[in-house]
mmCIF file of C-alpha atoms and ligand atoms in Angstrom:
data_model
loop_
_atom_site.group_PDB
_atom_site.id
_atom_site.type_symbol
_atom_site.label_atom_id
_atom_site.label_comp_id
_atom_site.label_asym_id
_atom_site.label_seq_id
_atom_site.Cartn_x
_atom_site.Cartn_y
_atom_site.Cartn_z
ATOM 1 C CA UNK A 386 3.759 185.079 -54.559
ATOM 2 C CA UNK A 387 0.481 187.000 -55.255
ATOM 3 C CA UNK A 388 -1.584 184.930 -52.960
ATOM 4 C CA UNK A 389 -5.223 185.366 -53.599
ATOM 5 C CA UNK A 390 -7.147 186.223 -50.146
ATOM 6 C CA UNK A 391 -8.760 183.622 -48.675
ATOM 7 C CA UNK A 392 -12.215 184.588 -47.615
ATOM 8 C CA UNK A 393 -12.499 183.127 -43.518
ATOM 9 C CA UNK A 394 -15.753 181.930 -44.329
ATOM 10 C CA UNK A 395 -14.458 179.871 -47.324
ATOM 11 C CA UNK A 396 -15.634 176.283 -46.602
ATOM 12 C CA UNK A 397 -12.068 174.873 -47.796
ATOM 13 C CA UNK A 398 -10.083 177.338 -46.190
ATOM 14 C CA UNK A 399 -7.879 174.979 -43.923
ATOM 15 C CA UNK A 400 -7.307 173.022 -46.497
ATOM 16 C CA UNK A 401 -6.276 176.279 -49.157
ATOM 17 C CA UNK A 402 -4.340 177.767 -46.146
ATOM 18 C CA UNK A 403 -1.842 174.620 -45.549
ATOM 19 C CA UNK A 404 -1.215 174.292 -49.844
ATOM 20 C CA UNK A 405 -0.029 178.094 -49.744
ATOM 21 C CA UNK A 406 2.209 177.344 -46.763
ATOM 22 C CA UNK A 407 3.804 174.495 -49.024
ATOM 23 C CA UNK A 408 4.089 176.937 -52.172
ATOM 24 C CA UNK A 409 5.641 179.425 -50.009
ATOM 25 C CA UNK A 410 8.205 176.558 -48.835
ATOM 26 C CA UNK A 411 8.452 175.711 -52.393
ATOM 27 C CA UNK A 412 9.311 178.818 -53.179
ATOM 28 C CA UNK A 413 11.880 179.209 -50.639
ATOM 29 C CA UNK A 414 13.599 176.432 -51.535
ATOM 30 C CA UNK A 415 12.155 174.165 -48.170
ATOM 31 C CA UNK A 416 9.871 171.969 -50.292
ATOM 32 C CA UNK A 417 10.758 169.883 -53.179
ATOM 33 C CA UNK A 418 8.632 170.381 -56.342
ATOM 34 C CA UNK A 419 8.052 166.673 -56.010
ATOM 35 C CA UNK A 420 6.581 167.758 -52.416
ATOM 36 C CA UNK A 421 3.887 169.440 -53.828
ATOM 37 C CA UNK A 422 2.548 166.924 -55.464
ATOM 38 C CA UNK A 423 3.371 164.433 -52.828
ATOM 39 C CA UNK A 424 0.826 166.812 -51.005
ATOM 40 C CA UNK A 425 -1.833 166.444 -53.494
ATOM 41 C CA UNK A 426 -1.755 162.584 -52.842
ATOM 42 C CA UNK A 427 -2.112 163.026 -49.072
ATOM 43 C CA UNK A 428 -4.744 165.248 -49.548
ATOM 44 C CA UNK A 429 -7.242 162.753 -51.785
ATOM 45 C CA UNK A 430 -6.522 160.495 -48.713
ATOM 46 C CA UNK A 431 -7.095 163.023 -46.241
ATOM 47 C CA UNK A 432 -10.889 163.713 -48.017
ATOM 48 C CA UNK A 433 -11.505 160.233 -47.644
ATOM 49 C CA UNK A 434 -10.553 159.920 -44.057
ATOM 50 C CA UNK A 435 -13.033 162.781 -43.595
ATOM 51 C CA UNK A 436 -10.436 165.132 -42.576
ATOM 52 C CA UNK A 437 -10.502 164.682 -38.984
ATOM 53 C CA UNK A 438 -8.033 162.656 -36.274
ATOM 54 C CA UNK A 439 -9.742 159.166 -35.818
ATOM 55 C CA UNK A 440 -9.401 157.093 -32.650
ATOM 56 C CA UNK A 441 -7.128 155.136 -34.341
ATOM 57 C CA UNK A 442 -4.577 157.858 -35.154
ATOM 58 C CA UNK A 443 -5.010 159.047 -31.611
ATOM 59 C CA UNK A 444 -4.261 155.313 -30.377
ATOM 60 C CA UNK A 445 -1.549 155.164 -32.928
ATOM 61 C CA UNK A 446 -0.315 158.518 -31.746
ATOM 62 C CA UNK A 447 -0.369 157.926 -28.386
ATOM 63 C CA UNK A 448 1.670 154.599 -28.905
ATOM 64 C CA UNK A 449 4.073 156.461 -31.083
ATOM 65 C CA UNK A 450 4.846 158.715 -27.992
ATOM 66 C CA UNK A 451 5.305 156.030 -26.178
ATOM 67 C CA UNK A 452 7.942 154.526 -28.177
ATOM 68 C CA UNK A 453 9.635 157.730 -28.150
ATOM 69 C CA UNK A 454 9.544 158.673 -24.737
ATOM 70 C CA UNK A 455 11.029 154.621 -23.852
ATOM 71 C CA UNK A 456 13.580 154.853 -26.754
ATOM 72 C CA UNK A 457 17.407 155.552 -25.693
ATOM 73 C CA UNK A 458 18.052 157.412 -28.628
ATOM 74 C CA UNK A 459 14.725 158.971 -30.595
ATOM 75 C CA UNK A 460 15.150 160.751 -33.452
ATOM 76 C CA UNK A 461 12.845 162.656 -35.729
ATOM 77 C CA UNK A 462 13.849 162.757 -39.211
ATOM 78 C CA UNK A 463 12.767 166.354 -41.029
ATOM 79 C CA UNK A 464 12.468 166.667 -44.610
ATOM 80 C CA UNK A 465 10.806 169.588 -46.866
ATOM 81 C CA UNK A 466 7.344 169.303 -46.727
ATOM 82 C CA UNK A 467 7.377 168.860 -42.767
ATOM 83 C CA UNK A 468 9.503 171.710 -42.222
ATOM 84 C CA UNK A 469 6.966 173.931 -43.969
ATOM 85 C CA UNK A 470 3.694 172.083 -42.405
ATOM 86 C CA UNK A 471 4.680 171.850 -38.649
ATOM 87 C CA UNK A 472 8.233 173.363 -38.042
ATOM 88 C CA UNK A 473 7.102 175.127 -35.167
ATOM 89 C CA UNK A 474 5.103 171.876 -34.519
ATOM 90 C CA UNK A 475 8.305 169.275 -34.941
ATOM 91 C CA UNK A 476 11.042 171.355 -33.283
ATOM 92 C CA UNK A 477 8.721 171.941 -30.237
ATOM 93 C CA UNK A 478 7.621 167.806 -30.157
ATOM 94 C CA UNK A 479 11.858 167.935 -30.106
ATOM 95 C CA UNK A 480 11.931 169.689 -27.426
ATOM 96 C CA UNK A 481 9.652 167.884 -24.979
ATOM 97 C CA UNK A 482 11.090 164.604 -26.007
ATOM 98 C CA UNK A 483 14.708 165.034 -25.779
ATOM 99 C CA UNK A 484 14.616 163.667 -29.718
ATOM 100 C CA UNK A 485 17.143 165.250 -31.859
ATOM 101 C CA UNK A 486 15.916 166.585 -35.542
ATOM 102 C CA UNK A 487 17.903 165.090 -38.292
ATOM 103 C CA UNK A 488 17.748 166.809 -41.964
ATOM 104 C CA UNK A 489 17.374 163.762 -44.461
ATOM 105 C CA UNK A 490 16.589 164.535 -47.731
ATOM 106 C CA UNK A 491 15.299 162.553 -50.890
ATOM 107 C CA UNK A 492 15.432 165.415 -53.243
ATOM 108 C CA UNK A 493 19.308 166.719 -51.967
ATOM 109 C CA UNK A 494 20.213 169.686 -52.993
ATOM 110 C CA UNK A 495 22.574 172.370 -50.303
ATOM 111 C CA UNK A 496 20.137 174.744 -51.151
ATOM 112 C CA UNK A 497 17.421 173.363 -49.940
ATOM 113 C CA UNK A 498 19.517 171.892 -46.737
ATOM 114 C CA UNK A 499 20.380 175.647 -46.150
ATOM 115 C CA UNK A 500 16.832 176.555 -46.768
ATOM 116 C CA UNK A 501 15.521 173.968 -44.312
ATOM 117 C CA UNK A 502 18.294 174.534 -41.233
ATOM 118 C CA UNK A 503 17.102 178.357 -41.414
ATOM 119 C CA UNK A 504 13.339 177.703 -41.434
ATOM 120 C CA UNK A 505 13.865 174.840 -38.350
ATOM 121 C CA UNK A 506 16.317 177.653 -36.337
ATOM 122 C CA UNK A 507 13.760 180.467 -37.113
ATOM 123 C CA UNK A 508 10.901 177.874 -35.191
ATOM 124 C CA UNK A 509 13.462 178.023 -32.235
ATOM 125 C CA UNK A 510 15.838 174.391 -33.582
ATOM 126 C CA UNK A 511 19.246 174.924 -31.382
ATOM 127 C CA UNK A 512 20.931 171.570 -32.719
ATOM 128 C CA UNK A 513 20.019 169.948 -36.343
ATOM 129 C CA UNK A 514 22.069 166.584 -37.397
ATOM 130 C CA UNK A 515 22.274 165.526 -40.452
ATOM 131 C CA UNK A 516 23.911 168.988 -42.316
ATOM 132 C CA UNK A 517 26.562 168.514 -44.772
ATOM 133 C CA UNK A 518 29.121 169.872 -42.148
ATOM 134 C CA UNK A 519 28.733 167.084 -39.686
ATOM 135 C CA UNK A 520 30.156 163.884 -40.197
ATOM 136 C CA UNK A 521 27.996 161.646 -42.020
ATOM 137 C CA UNK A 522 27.328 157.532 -42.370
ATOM 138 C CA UNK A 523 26.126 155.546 -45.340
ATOM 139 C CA UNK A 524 22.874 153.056 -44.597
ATOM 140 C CA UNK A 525 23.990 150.102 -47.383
ATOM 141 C CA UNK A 526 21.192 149.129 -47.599
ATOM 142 C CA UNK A 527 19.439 152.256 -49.589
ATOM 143 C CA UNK A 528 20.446 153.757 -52.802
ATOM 144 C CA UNK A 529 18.610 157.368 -52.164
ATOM 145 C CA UNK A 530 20.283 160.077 -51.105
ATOM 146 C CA UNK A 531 18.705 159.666 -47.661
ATOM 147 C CA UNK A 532 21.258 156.917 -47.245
ATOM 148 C CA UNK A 533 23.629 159.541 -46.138
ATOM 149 C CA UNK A 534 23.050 159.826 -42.510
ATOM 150 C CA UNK A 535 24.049 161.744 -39.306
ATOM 151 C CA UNK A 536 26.276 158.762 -36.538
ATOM 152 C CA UNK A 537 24.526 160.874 -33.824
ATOM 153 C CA UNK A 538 21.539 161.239 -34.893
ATOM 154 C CA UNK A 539 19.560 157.880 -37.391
ATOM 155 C CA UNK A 540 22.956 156.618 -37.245
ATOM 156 C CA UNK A 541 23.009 155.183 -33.855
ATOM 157 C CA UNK A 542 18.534 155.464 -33.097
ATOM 158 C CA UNK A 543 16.758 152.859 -31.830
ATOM 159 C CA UNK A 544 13.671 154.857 -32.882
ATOM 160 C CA UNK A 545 13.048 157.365 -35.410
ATOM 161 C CA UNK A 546 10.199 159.652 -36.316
ATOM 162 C CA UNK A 547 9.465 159.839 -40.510
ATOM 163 C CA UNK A 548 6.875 161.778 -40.847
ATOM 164 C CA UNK A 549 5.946 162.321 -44.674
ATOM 165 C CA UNK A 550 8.479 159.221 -46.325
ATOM 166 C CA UNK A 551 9.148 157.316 -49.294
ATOM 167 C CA UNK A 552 9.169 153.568 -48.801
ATOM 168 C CA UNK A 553 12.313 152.628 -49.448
ATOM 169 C CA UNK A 554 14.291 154.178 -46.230
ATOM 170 C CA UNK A 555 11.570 152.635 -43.900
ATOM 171 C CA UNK A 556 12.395 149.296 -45.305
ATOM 172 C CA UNK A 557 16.134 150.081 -44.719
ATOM 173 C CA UNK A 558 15.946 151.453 -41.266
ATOM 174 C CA UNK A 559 13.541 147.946 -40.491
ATOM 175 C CA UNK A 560 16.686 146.080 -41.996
ATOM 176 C CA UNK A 561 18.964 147.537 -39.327
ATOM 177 C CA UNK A 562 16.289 147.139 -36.513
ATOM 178 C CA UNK A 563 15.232 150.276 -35.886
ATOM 179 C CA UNK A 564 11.917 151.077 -35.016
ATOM 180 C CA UNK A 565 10.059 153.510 -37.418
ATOM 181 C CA UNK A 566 6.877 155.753 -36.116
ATOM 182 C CA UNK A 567 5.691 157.124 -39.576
ATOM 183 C CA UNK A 568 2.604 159.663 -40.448
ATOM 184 C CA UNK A 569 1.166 158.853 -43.493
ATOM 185 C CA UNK A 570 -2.539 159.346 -44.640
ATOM 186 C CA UNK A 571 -1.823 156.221 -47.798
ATOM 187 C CA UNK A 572 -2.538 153.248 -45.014
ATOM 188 C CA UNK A 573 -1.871 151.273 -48.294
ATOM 189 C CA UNK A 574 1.940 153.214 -49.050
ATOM 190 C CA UNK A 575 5.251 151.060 -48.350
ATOM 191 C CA UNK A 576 5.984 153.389 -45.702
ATOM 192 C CA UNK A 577 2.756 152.638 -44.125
ATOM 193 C CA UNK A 578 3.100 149.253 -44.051
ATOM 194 C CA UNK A 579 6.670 148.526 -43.455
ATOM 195 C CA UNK A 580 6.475 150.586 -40.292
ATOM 196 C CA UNK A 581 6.380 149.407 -36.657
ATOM 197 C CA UNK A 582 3.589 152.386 -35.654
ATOM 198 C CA UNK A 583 1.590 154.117 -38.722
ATOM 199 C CA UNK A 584 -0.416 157.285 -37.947
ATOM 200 C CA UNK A 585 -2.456 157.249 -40.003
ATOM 201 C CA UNK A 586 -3.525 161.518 -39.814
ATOM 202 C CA UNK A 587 -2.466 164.694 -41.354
ATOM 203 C CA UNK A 588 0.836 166.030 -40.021
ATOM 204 C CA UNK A 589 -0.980 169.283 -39.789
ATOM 205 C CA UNK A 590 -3.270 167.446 -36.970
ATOM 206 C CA UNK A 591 -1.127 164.943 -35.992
ATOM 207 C CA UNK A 592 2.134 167.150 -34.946
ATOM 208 C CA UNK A 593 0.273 169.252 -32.753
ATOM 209 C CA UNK A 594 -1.640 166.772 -31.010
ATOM 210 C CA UNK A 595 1.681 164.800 -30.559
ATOM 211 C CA UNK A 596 3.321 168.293 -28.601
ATOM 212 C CA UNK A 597 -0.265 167.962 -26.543
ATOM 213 C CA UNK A 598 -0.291 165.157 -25.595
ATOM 214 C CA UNK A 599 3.509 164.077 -24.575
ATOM 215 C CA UNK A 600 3.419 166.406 -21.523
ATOM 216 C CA UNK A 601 0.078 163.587 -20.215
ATOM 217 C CA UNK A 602 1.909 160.475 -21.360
ATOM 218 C CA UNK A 603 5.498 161.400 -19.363
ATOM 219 C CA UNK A 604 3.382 160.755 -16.280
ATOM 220 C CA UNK A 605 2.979 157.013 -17.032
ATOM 221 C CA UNK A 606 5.278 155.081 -16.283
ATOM 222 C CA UNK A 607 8.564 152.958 -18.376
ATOM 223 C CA UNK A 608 6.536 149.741 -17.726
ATOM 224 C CA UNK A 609 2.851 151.150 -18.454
ATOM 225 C CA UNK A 610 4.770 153.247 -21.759
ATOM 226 C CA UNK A 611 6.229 149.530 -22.358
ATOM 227 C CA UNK A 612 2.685 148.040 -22.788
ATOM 228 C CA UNK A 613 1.704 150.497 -24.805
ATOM 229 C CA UNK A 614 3.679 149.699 -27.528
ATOM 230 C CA UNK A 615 3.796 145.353 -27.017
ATOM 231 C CA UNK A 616 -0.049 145.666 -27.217
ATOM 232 C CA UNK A 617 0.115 147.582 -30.631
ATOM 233 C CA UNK A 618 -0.471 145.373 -33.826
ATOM 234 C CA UNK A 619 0.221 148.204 -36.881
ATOM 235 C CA UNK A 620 -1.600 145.718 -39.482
ATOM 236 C CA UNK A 621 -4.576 146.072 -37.103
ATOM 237 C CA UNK A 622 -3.683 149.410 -37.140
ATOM 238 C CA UNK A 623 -3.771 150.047 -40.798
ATOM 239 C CA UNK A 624 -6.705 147.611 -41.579
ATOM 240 C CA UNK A 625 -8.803 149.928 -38.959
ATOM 241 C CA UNK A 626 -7.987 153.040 -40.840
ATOM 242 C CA UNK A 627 -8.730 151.507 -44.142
ATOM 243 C CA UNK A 628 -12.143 150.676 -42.543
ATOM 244 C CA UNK A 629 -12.841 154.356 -41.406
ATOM 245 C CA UNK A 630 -12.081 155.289 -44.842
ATOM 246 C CA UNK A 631 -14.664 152.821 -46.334
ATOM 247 C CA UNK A 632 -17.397 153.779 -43.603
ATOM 248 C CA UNK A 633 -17.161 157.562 -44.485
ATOM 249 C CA UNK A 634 -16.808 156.984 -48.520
ATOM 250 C CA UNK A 635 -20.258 154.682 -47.595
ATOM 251 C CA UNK A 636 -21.689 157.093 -45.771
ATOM 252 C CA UNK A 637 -21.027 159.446 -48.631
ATOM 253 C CA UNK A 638 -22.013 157.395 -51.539
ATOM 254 C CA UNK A 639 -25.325 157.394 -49.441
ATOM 255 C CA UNK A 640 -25.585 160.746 -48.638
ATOM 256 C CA UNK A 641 -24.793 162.440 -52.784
ATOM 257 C CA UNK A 642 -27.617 159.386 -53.602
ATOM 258 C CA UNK A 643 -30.190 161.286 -51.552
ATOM 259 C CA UNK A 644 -28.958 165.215 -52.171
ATOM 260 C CA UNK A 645 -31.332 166.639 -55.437
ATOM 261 C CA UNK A 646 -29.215 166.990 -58.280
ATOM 262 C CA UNK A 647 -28.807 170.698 -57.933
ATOM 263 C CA UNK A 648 -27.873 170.858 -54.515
ATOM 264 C CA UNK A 649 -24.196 171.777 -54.021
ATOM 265 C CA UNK A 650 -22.876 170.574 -50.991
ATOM 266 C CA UNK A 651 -19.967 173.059 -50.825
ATOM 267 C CA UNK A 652 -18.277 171.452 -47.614
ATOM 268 C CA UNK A 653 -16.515 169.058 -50.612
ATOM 269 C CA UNK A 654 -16.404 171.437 -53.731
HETATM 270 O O1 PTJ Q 1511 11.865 166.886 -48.883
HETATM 271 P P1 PTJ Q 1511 12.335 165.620 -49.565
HETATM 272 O O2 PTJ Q 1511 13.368 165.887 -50.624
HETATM 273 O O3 PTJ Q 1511 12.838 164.585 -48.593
HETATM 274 O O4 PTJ Q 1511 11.091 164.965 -50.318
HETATM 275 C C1 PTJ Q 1511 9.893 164.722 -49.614
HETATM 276 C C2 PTJ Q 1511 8.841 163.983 -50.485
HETATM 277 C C3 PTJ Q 1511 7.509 164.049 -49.737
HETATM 278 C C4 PTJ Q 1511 8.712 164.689 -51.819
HETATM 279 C C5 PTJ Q 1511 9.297 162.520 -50.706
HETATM 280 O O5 PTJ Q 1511 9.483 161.897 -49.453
HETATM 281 C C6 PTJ Q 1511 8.301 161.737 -51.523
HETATM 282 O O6 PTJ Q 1511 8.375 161.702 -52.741
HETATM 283 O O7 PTJ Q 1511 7.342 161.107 -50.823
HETATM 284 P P2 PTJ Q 1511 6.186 160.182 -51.496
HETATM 285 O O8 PTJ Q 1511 6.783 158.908 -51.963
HETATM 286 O O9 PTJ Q 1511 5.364 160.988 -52.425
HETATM 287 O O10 PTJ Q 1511 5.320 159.845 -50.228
HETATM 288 C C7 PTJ Q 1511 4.663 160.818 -49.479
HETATM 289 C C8 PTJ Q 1511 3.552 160.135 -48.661
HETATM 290 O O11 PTJ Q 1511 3.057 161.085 -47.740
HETATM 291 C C9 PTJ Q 1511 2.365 159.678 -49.517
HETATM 292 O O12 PTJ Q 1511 1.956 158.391 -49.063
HETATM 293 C C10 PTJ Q 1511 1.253 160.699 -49.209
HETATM 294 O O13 PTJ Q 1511 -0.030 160.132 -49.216
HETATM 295 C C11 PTJ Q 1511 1.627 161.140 -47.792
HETATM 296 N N1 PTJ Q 1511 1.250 162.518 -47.472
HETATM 297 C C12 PTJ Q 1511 1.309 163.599 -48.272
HETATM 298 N N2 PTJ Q 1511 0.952 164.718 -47.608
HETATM 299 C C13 PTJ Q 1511 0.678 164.336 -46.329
HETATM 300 C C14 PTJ Q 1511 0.877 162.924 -46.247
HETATM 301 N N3 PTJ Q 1511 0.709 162.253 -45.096
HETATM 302 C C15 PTJ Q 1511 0.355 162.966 -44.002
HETATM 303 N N4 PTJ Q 1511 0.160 164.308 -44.012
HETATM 304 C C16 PTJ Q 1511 0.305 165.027 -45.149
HETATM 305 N N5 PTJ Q 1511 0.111 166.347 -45.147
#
């Protein structure tokens, strides 16, 4: 692609730096065209969240962890646009958990499995479920092609990671009693609400502050992890971050009222 430079002192850079790592997955196949504009969605919610990790998608991460690090069989489900955000990211988080990455696809195409396996093995992956030569399982329940899944991997979880979903397999996977961590910045999308935790974040944030902080949280202990997760109401959860959202849109609406006309505050052009 003839990517235009990004100046470092461009005041969107982060922001312009993470779409070009999703065209480049695009372009390789990783990320589904539909990704991209799945992207621009999380995005809008991302500006009204203020771009930053709130308390309560640190609390909701840190409860997430939990429920992966008490689980007897985690898994973290990878699709396109998470392989090209936080490959590195998810296959490390893998790592340090014990939780097995499972390719599940909405958009199915080999192609973009192949695509997908290489970019997880090239961030250091050494087992993937879920590829077309494993055995595979139906879930009746869905009618997507993510109902095709892995027996040793979402097959037989007690907990799975979704990070970046569609509603309809978080519904499924609640039918079957599963427990479902998602990361979603729509606190108002199916997949928000249907699951049992809801970070509410970024993946680009929250991934990385998931591989920080699991190394802190394997020193509590199964009972203290246990509590954790009890004490965790995600419709508190979700209400909260619909809350922070309102504050900094407030906070906003106040701040444009008082900026002269031809001031241009460039943090938000
Ligand atoms: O790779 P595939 O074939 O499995 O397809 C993946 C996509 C993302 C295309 C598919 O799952 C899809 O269509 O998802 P939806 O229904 O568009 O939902 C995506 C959700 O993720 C929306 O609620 C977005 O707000 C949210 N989202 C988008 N980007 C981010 C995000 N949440 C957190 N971090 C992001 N970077």
């Amino acid at each position: 692609m003839n990517d235009p430079e990004i100046p470092p002192d461009h005041p969107r850079r982060v922001s312009l730096e993470v779409r070009h790592r999703l065209i480049e997955g695009h372009m390789h196949n990783v990320v589904a065209t539909a990704g991209l504009i799945a992207h621009g969605r999380g995005e809008a919610f991302d500006y009204m969240i203020g771009e930053v990790t709130t308390d309560v998608a640190r609390r909701a991460t840190r409860v997430a962890l939990a429920a992966i690090l008490t689980a007897e069989h985690p898994v973290i489900s990878v699709n396109g646009n998470t392989c090209a955000l936080v490959g590195p990211e998810i296959v490390r988080l893998s790592e340090l958990t014990g939780a097995p990455l499972e390719v599940n696809l909405f958009y199915y195409t080999r192609e973009r499995e192949d695509a997908i396996v290489r970019c997880l093995k090239d961030a250091g992956a050494q087992q993937i479920l879920g590829t077309y030569d494993r055995p595979s399982m139906t879930i009746p329940e869905l009618s997507s092609n993510r109902r095709r899944v892995d027996p040793e991997g979402i097959g037989r979880a007690d907990v799975v990671l979704v990070p970046l979903e569609d509603g309809d397999r978080t519904e499924a996977l609640r039918r079957l009693g599963k427990f479902v961590i998602s990361i979603d910045l729509n606190p108002m999308s199916r997949t928000a609400v249907s699951s049992n935790v809801t970070i509410v974040d970024n993946i680009v944030r929250a991934l990385p502050l998931m591989v920080e902080q699991v190394n802190d949280m394997k020193h509590l202990s199964a009972d203290e992890l246990r509590r954790l997760v009890s004490s965790f109401d995600n419709a508190d959860n979700l209400r909260a971050s619909i809350s922070v959202m309102l504050e900094h849109l407030r906070a906003r609406a106040v701040e444009s009222a008082v900026l002269p006309t031809d001031t241009e505050d460039r943090r938000w052009s």
